[in-house]
């Protein structure tokens, strides 16, 4: 830093110094001055300026036109590779649903991310019979599969949707209800953002109309709702990040941009995500086998923009009330309900706990959900707090918000056992306010004193 | 509004189009509308527009009152009150919660956190407004009579995001006498924006991924000394390209509107001394500090000891300006100390130069000086990297103590080292693109002419090729969707 008193202001010349308050008097300009150019010369100057501006405009258009091929190329890649499947037709979706129903695993499922809700609609119509147990929720519960649920093939289907919001949770069940295909058991992966009414927690893809219909028809609560984002299709077409994602998909799939298709070869050695026949998700091999540092880095990165809860300051009481009515309605139909709270990566959760004022909504969600569940006698398994679940560590996660199937197995005993617990009045609650230090003490005591594995 | 998004580009295009269509006397009013629209675009900022407006009204009125008042004591009291009000707001939004937490833990005061979100650009517009008041007080600048021109100066949208911290004497005359449309100026401005996008998305984005991923490893003791050292060296460059890219976009946006915005950087990392480096780094803030803190404290007029004390005071304030955490304060003090030591030892070092064999050749001498300056700068920035990542002084201590460990293992087991580097989530293509981008940026910026002027001197076919190269690199390797500029948080 240069600190010289003689140095002039680098911002440029300062205002002219003048005594305070001594402003120059404004002199009215004469109507015309003797040296003014004659009107013809003025007109010529104006014409010259106009010509110059037109020439500048032509140059601008020329330069912009040069970039058109680049934009067209980007749009072409986005349209043809179409990793998230935004531009694919409905006929194709029906064939995908048919593949799942016939017990096939599907590779390249990322391409259908934007179409998952439509596929679910098709699936519900085609289920015959409907699985005994269905799962609703977001990608945070997609690792729950038939094996972890302790059921047989055909008894279970995971209907979780990527980025599912409150409208999805309610609307998805309504699809079954409306079709008269009620399952015996309903597992709901309750995400904290479900009670965040902010725009950040509302997915543009969720079907608000379906939700509104359910509330009006079944709960007797007339609801206002927002229309779907009609622009999503077009904004993705010229999105550079979607372009990069498509290019990386091209590289990842070694130039093969075939649409999602049945898995060929080793299920666990696929280059893209696999949708299992039971609706659960198997991430691609590279994602599953990330190093722990990469996982922790992802978790740390996600703390700077915590998914859907960054501006979530309090649990919306109206929505909580609707949730309670919804659960009550589901139970009234004779469906067993189980709530699952999948944990967050310790880095992500500890950051939220350390900034509890900022993440007040997030921190208040779990107690609120537990209160609602207790009022309706619905069991709650798991916790957002990873320390609350014995044996869970950062190795149990794929990133800051998605836990592995092995992690779910640490707190969820499966559907038959959960139903048995409920029938026997077994208390499955846990200390969800436990800190990392207390959890470490608990784990050391459990391993040292009893010498048994934590339950 | 995030300046790295399409909405900003569309907003700027619309602002420019209308700006050049409306009559010249109405242009300032249009820019003022644009500036407030820019501010209000994000719902999160909307409630804080009152802070911006409040600072504007307060300093506008204070400027007029300063000219009307004659007694020196009254003028001084008014400036002090105005400074207190400006800095009070700045303090409450930026430091209150941290200070309250500190007082609570030290004295059990029970102060409640306010949890206020920092208004967009408060660090920039507060300093601009305060600088104006001091200039009026000193008679360096006359009080602006027209409220709307003044309001535009405080809220001018290219500068409110990440600065530069402009001066009234520079901007106000330009607002009052807007130039006619000039294609060369406009095209230069647009190129400067493209240049900023390229630097931020291709260069700073990838470097940020590398730095952030290595930083995460501190807690797990993952990375050996060479990678930690690389992180700290890379961070200085990342911060430079990140911040200078924001300035490029601000300057380019101003230029497209025919308004010259001050340069904030002049290749600081190529400086050959620490003093020179700080003369070229974040020029608008350092010159602000010089004019409004260092010189009023006595500058270099009151002896060496006082000069060094003033220097330290300035850097202490600079550290605090960046953040109210210990790493930032220590970063400021470390820079102040390095500058003082550099100045104190300069005569001795000059006397010793003839005995240094490396210094016999001018290019080698320059290179050595640049490298040493960079290393000292990077050492100080260890505290900054910790501050940016919300770390503590213990993390800085960890870095210093681990720079020279693990070199043997790292270079002895090359496959393991490659695996470790692969875990940084940056592909070989992206890394190669980053290196290319760095070479391109340094190649263009080494000329002593701003890039937006330099580009107009290149024959047009080559110029178009360059446009295309930048656009293709942004499209393929730009870090879209990454977090914003580091300095937008200050």
Short mmCIF file of N, CA and C in Angstrom, two decimals, chain B residues 63-180:
data_model
loop_
_atom_site.label_atom_id
_atom_site.label_comp_id
_atom_site.label_asym_id
_atom_site.label_seq_id
_atom_site.Cartn_x
_atom_site.Cartn_y
_atom_site.Cartn_z
N UNK B 63 -23.60 16.41 3.65
CA UNK B 63 -22.74 17.13 2.72
C UNK B 63 -23.22 18.56 2.54
N UNK B 64 -24.52 18.74 2.38
CA UNK B 64 -25.07 20.09 2.22
C UNK B 64 -24.85 20.92 3.49
N UNK B 65 -25.09 20.25 4.63
CA UNK B 65 -24.93 20.96 5.90
C UNK B 65 -23.48 21.37 6.12
N UNK B 66 -22.57 20.55 5.69
CA UNK B 66 -21.14 20.86 5.86
C UNK B 66 -20.77 22.13 5.10
N UNK B 67 -21.38 22.31 3.95
CA UNK B 67 -21.08 23.51 3.18
C UNK B 67 -21.73 24.75 3.79
N UNK B 68 -22.87 24.50 4.43
CA UNK B 68 -23.58 25.64 5.00
C UNK B 68 -22.95 26.09 6.31
N UNK B 69 -22.39 25.15 7.05
CA UNK B 69 -21.83 25.48 8.36
C UNK B 69 -20.49 26.17 8.21
N UNK B 70 -20.23 27.16 9.06
CA UNK B 70 -18.95 27.87 9.00
C UNK B 70 -17.99 27.47 10.14
N UNK B 71 -18.50 27.39 11.40
CA UNK B 71 -17.54 27.12 12.49
C UNK B 71 -16.86 25.75 12.29
N UNK B 72 -15.56 25.78 12.49
CA UNK B 72 -14.77 24.56 12.26
C UNK B 72 -15.22 23.43 13.19
N UNK B 73 -15.49 23.81 14.47
CA UNK B 73 -15.85 22.76 15.43
C UNK B 73 -17.17 22.08 15.04
N UNK B 74 -18.09 22.91 14.51
CA UNK B 74 -19.39 22.35 14.13
C UNK B 74 -19.24 21.41 12.95
N UNK B 75 -18.39 21.82 12.00
CA UNK B 75 -18.15 20.96 10.82
C UNK B 75 -17.50 19.64 11.24
N UNK B 76 -16.55 19.77 12.15
CA UNK B 76 -15.87 18.54 12.62
C UNK B 76 -16.85 17.62 13.34
N UNK B 77 -17.69 18.26 14.18
CA UNK B 77 -18.67 17.45 14.93
C UNK B 77 -19.63 16.74 13.96
N UNK B 78 -20.01 17.48 12.92
CA UNK B 78 -20.96 16.89 11.96
C UNK B 78 -20.32 15.72 11.20
N UNK B 79 -19.07 15.89 10.80
CA UNK B 79 -18.38 14.79 10.10
C UNK B 79 -18.26 13.57 11.02
N UNK B 80 -17.91 13.87 12.29
CA UNK B 80 -17.77 12.76 13.24
C UNK B 80 -19.10 12.03 13.42
N UNK B 81 -20.17 12.81 13.54
CA UNK B 81 -21.49 12.18 13.71
C UNK B 81 -21.87 11.35 12.49
N UNK B 82 -21.60 11.91 11.32
CA UNK B 82 -21.95 11.21 10.08
C UNK B 82 -21.13 9.92 9.95
N UNK B 83 -19.84 10.03 10.28
CA UNK B 83 -18.97 8.84 10.21
C UNK B 83 -19.47 7.78 11.18
N UNK B 84 -19.88 8.26 12.35
CA UNK B 84 -20.38 7.34 13.37
C UNK B 84 -21.64 6.63 12.86
N UNK B 85 -22.51 7.39 12.23
CA UNK B 85 -23.75 6.80 11.72
C UNK B 85 -23.46 5.80 10.61
N UNK B 86 -22.58 6.19 9.67
CA UNK B 86 -22.24 5.29 8.55
C UNK B 86 -21.59 4.01 9.07
N UNK B 87 -20.60 4.23 9.91
CA UNK B 87 -19.86 3.06 10.40
C UNK B 87 -20.69 2.28 11.42
N UNK B 88 -21.61 2.99 12.09
CA UNK B 88 -22.50 2.32 13.06
C UNK B 88 -23.35 1.27 12.36
N UNK B 89 -23.96 1.69 11.25
CA UNK B 89 -24.78 0.75 10.48
C UNK B 89 -23.93 -0.41 9.98
N UNK B 90 -22.76 -0.04 9.46
CA UNK B 90 -21.81 -1.03 8.95
C UNK B 90 -21.45 -2.03 10.06
N UNK B 91 -21.20 -1.47 11.26
CA UNK B 91 -20.81 -2.31 12.39
C UNK B 91 -21.94 -3.25 12.80
N UNK B 92 -23.13 -2.68 12.89
CA UNK B 92 -24.26 -3.49 13.39
C UNK B 92 -24.49 -4.69 12.47
N UNK B 93 -24.49 -4.43 11.17
CA UNK B 93 -24.76 -5.53 10.24
C UNK B 93 -23.61 -6.52 10.16
N UNK B 94 -22.42 -6.01 10.28
CA UNK B 94 -21.27 -6.88 10.00
C UNK B 94 -20.65 -7.50 11.26
N UNK B 95 -20.65 -6.74 12.34
CA UNK B 95 -19.87 -7.21 13.49
C UNK B 95 -20.68 -7.44 14.76
N UNK B 96 -21.92 -6.94 14.81
CA UNK B 96 -22.62 -6.95 16.09
C UNK B 96 -22.70 -8.37 16.69
N UNK B 97 -23.14 -9.33 15.87
CA UNK B 97 -23.33 -10.68 16.40
C UNK B 97 -22.03 -11.28 16.92
N UNK B 98 -20.95 -11.04 16.16
CA UNK B 98 -19.65 -11.58 16.59
C UNK B 98 -19.22 -10.90 17.88
N UNK B 99 -19.40 -9.56 17.94
CA UNK B 99 -18.99 -8.83 19.14
C UNK B 99 -19.83 -9.27 20.33
N UNK B 100 -21.13 -9.45 20.10
CA UNK B 100 -22.02 -9.86 21.19
C UNK B 100 -21.62 -11.24 21.71
N UNK B 101 -21.32 -12.13 20.78
CA UNK B 101 -20.91 -13.48 21.19
C UNK B 101 -19.62 -13.42 22.00
N UNK B 102 -18.69 -12.57 21.56
CA UNK B 102 -17.41 -12.41 22.28
C UNK B 102 -17.64 -11.86 23.68
N UNK B 103 -18.49 -10.82 23.77
CA UNK B 103 -18.76 -10.21 25.08
C UNK B 103 -19.49 -11.19 25.99
N UNK B 104 -20.40 -11.93 25.40
CA UNK B 104 -21.16 -12.90 26.21
C UNK B 104 -20.22 -13.95 26.80
N UNK B 105 -19.30 -14.44 25.96
CA UNK B 105 -18.42 -15.50 26.48
C UNK B 105 -17.39 -14.93 27.45
N UNK B 106 -16.99 -13.65 27.24
CA UNK B 106 -15.96 -13.09 28.13
C UNK B 106 -16.56 -12.57 29.43
N UNK B 107 -17.70 -11.87 29.31
CA UNK B 107 -18.24 -11.21 30.51
C UNK B 107 -19.63 -11.70 30.90
N UNK B 108 -20.16 -12.63 30.14
CA UNK B 108 -21.50 -13.13 30.46
C UNK B 108 -22.57 -12.05 30.37
N UNK B 109 -22.45 -11.20 29.35
CA UNK B 109 -23.36 -10.04 29.25
C UNK B 109 -24.78 -10.43 28.83
N UNK B 110 -24.94 -11.55 28.22
CA UNK B 110 -26.29 -11.98 27.81
C UNK B 110 -26.88 -11.19 26.66
N UNK B 111 -26.02 -10.64 25.82
CA UNK B 111 -26.53 -9.90 24.65
C UNK B 111 -27.10 -10.88 23.64
N UNK B 112 -28.22 -10.49 23.04
CA UNK B 112 -28.86 -11.40 22.07
C UNK B 112 -28.33 -11.14 20.67
N UNK B 113 -28.15 -12.21 19.93
CA UNK B 113 -27.71 -12.05 18.54
C UNK B 113 -28.86 -11.50 17.72
N UNK B 114 -28.55 -10.61 16.78
CA UNK B 114 -29.60 -10.01 15.95
C UNK B 114 -29.88 -10.84 14.70
N UNK B 115 -28.91 -11.68 14.32
CA UNK B 115 -29.06 -12.54 13.12
C UNK B 115 -29.44 -11.75 11.88
N UNK B 116 -28.84 -10.61 11.72
CA UNK B 116 -29.15 -9.80 10.55
C UNK B 116 -28.36 -10.30 9.35
N UNK B 117 -29.02 -10.28 8.21
CA UNK B 117 -28.31 -10.63 6.98
C UNK B 117 -27.63 -9.36 6.49
N UNK B 118 -26.36 -9.51 6.09
CA UNK B 118 -25.61 -8.33 5.66
C UNK B 118 -26.19 -7.79 4.35
N UNK B 119 -26.59 -6.51 4.31
CA UNK B 119 -27.14 -5.97 3.05
C UNK B 119 -26.10 -6.02 1.94
N UNK B 120 -26.59 -6.21 0.75
CA UNK B 120 -25.70 -6.28 -0.41
C UNK B 120 -24.86 -5.00 -0.51
N UNK B 121 -23.56 -5.17 -0.58
CA UNK B 121 -22.67 -4.04 -0.86
C UNK B 121 -22.47 -3.06 0.26
N UNK B 122 -22.84 -3.43 1.50
CA UNK B 122 -22.76 -2.43 2.58
C UNK B 122 -21.31 -1.96 2.80
N UNK B 123 -20.36 -2.87 2.62
CA UNK B 123 -18.95 -2.48 2.82
C UNK B 123 -18.51 -1.48 1.77
N UNK B 124 -19.16 -1.53 0.62
CA UNK B 124 -18.73 -0.66 -0.48
C UNK B 124 -19.45 0.68 -0.43
N UNK B 125 -20.78 0.64 -0.32
CA UNK B 125 -21.47 1.94 -0.37
C UNK B 125 -21.24 2.76 0.91
N UNK B 126 -21.03 2.10 2.05
CA UNK B 126 -20.74 2.85 3.28
C UNK B 126 -19.43 3.61 3.12
N UNK B 127 -18.44 2.94 2.59
CA UNK B 127 -17.13 3.59 2.43
C UNK B 127 -17.19 4.69 1.37
N UNK B 128 -17.95 4.46 0.31
CA UNK B 128 -18.06 5.49 -0.73
C UNK B 128 -18.72 6.74 -0.17
N UNK B 129 -19.80 6.53 0.60
CA UNK B 129 -20.53 7.67 1.16
C UNK B 129 -19.69 8.40 2.18
N UNK B 130 -18.99 7.64 3.01
CA UNK B 130 -18.15 8.28 4.03
C UNK B 130 -17.00 9.04 3.37
N UNK B 131 -16.41 8.45 2.36
CA UNK B 131 -15.32 9.12 1.64
C UNK B 131 -15.80 10.45 1.06
N UNK B 132 -17.02 10.47 0.56
CA UNK B 132 -17.58 11.70 -0.01
C UNK B 132 -17.69 12.79 1.06
N UNK B 133 -18.19 12.39 2.23
CA UNK B 133 -18.37 13.38 3.32
C UNK B 133 -17.02 13.97 3.72
N UNK B 134 -16.02 13.13 3.82
CA UNK B 134 -14.70 13.62 4.24
C UNK B 134 -14.12 14.54 3.15
N UNK B 135 -14.36 14.18 1.90
CA UNK B 135 -13.89 15.03 0.80
C UNK B 135 -14.56 16.40 0.85
N UNK B 136 -15.86 16.40 1.14
CA UNK B 136 -16.57 17.69 1.23
C UNK B 136 -16.03 18.49 2.41
N UNK B 137 -15.81 17.82 3.51
CA UNK B 137 -15.29 18.49 4.70
C UNK B 137 -13.92 19.12 4.41
N UNK B 138 -13.12 18.38 3.68
CA UNK B 138 -11.78 18.89 3.38
C UNK B 138 -11.78 19.93 2.26
N UNK B 139 -12.92 20.13 1.64
CA UNK B 139 -12.99 21.08 0.54
C UNK B 139 -12.44 20.51 -0.75
N UNK B 140 -12.21 19.23 -0.75
CA UNK B 140 -11.66 18.58 -1.94
C UNK B 140 -12.75 18.38 -2.99
N UNK B 141 -13.96 18.38 -2.52
CA UNK B 141 -15.09 18.12 -3.39
C UNK B 141 -16.28 18.94 -2.89
N UNK B 142 -17.03 19.49 -3.80
CA UNK B 142 -18.21 20.27 -3.37
C UNK B 142 -19.37 19.33 -3.09
N UNK B 143 -20.23 19.78 -2.17
CA UNK B 143 -21.41 18.96 -1.87
C UNK B 143 -22.30 18.90 -3.11
N UNK B 144 -22.82 17.73 -3.38
CA UNK B 144 -23.69 17.57 -4.55
C UNK B 144 -25.08 18.11 -4.23
N UNK B 145 -25.55 19.03 -5.06
CA UNK B 145 -26.87 19.64 -4.81
C UNK B 145 -28.01 18.71 -5.25
N UNK B 146 -27.79 18.03 -6.34
CA UNK B 146 -28.85 17.20 -6.91
C UNK B 146 -28.88 15.83 -6.23
N UNK B 147 -29.97 15.58 -5.51
CA UNK B 147 -30.06 14.34 -4.74
C UNK B 147 -29.94 13.10 -5.64
N UNK B 148 -30.52 13.20 -6.84
CA UNK B 148 -30.58 12.01 -7.68
C UNK B 148 -29.20 11.62 -8.22
N UNK B 149 -28.41 12.64 -8.55
CA UNK B 149 -27.04 12.32 -8.97
C UNK B 149 -26.29 11.65 -7.82
N UNK B 150 -26.48 12.23 -6.62
CA UNK B 150 -25.77 11.68 -5.47
C UNK B 150 -26.23 10.24 -5.17
N UNK B 151 -27.55 10.05 -5.24
CA UNK B 151 -28.09 8.71 -4.98
C UNK B 151 -27.53 7.71 -5.99
N UNK B 152 -27.36 8.18 -7.21
CA UNK B 152 -26.79 7.29 -8.24
C UNK B 152 -25.34 6.96 -7.91
N UNK B 153 -24.60 7.96 -7.43
CA UNK B 153 -23.20 7.71 -7.06
C UNK B 153 -23.11 6.61 -5.99
N UNK B 154 -23.97 6.69 -4.98
CA UNK B 154 -23.89 5.72 -3.87
C UNK B 154 -24.35 4.33 -4.31
N UNK B 155 -25.31 4.30 -5.24
CA UNK B 155 -25.92 3.00 -5.56
C UNK B 155 -25.54 2.46 -6.94
N UNK B 156 -24.65 3.12 -7.63
CA UNK B 156 -24.32 2.76 -9.02
C UNK B 156 -24.08 1.24 -9.15
N UNK B 157 -24.93 0.57 -9.91
CA UNK B 157 -24.98 -0.90 -9.80
C UNK B 157 -23.70 -1.64 -10.18
N UNK B 158 -22.89 -1.19 -11.14
CA UNK B 158 -21.68 -1.97 -11.39
C UNK B 158 -20.74 -2.01 -10.17
N UNK B 159 -20.80 -0.96 -9.32
CA UNK B 159 -19.85 -0.89 -8.21
C UNK B 159 -20.39 -1.44 -6.89
N UNK B 160 -21.68 -1.71 -6.83
CA UNK B 160 -22.24 -2.03 -5.51
C UNK B 160 -22.01 -3.49 -5.12
N UNK B 161 -21.69 -4.31 -6.07
CA UNK B 161 -21.57 -5.74 -5.81
C UNK B 161 -20.24 -6.08 -5.12
N UNK B 162 -19.16 -5.71 -5.77
CA UNK B 162 -17.83 -5.97 -5.17
C UNK B 162 -16.91 -4.77 -5.34
N UNK B 163 -17.48 -3.59 -5.43
CA UNK B 163 -16.66 -2.41 -5.63
C UNK B 163 -16.33 -2.23 -7.09
N UNK B 164 -15.35 -1.46 -7.47
CA UNK B 164 -14.42 -0.70 -6.64
C UNK B 164 -15.11 0.38 -5.79
N UNK B 165 -14.43 0.76 -4.70
CA UNK B 165 -14.94 1.81 -3.84
C UNK B 165 -14.62 3.13 -4.53
N UNK B 166 -15.60 3.63 -5.25
CA UNK B 166 -15.36 4.81 -6.11
C UNK B 166 -15.37 6.10 -5.31
N UNK B 167 -14.90 7.16 -5.97
CA UNK B 167 -14.89 8.49 -5.35
C UNK B 167 -15.90 9.38 -6.07
N UNK B 168 -16.51 10.26 -5.30
CA UNK B 168 -17.52 11.16 -5.88
C UNK B 168 -16.91 12.02 -6.97
N UNK B 169 -15.69 12.47 -6.74
CA UNK B 169 -15.04 13.35 -7.70
C UNK B 169 -14.81 12.69 -9.04
N UNK B 170 -14.81 11.39 -9.07
CA UNK B 170 -14.58 10.65 -10.30
C UNK B 170 -15.88 10.33 -11.02
N UNK B 171 -16.88 9.91 -10.27
CA UNK B 171 -18.12 9.45 -10.91
C UNK B 171 -19.12 10.56 -11.20
N UNK B 172 -19.31 11.47 -10.23
CA UNK B 172 -20.38 12.47 -10.40
C UNK B 172 -20.25 13.28 -11.69
N UNK B 173 -19.06 13.77 -12.03
CA UNK B 173 -18.97 14.53 -13.30
C UNK B 173 -19.35 13.69 -14.51
N UNK B 174 -19.07 12.40 -14.45
CA UNK B 174 -19.41 11.54 -15.58
C UNK B 174 -20.92 11.34 -15.69
N UNK B 175 -21.59 11.25 -14.52
CA UNK B 175 -23.04 11.11 -14.55
C UNK B 175 -23.70 12.37 -15.13
N UNK B 176 -23.09 13.51 -14.83
CA UNK B 176 -23.71 14.78 -15.25
C UNK B 176 -23.48 15.06 -16.73
N UNK B 177 -22.42 14.49 -17.25
CA UNK B 177 -22.13 14.75 -18.66
C UNK B 177 -21.92 13.41 -19.39
N UNK B 178 -23.01 12.66 -19.56
CA UNK B 178 -22.86 11.33 -20.16
C UNK B 178 -22.38 11.43 -21.61
N UNK B 179 -21.47 10.56 -22.00
CA UNK B 179 -20.96 10.64 -23.37
C UNK B 179 -21.96 10.09 -24.38
N UNK B 180 -21.75 10.44 -25.63
CA UNK B 180 -22.56 9.84 -26.70
C UNK B 180 -22.12 8.39 -26.88
#
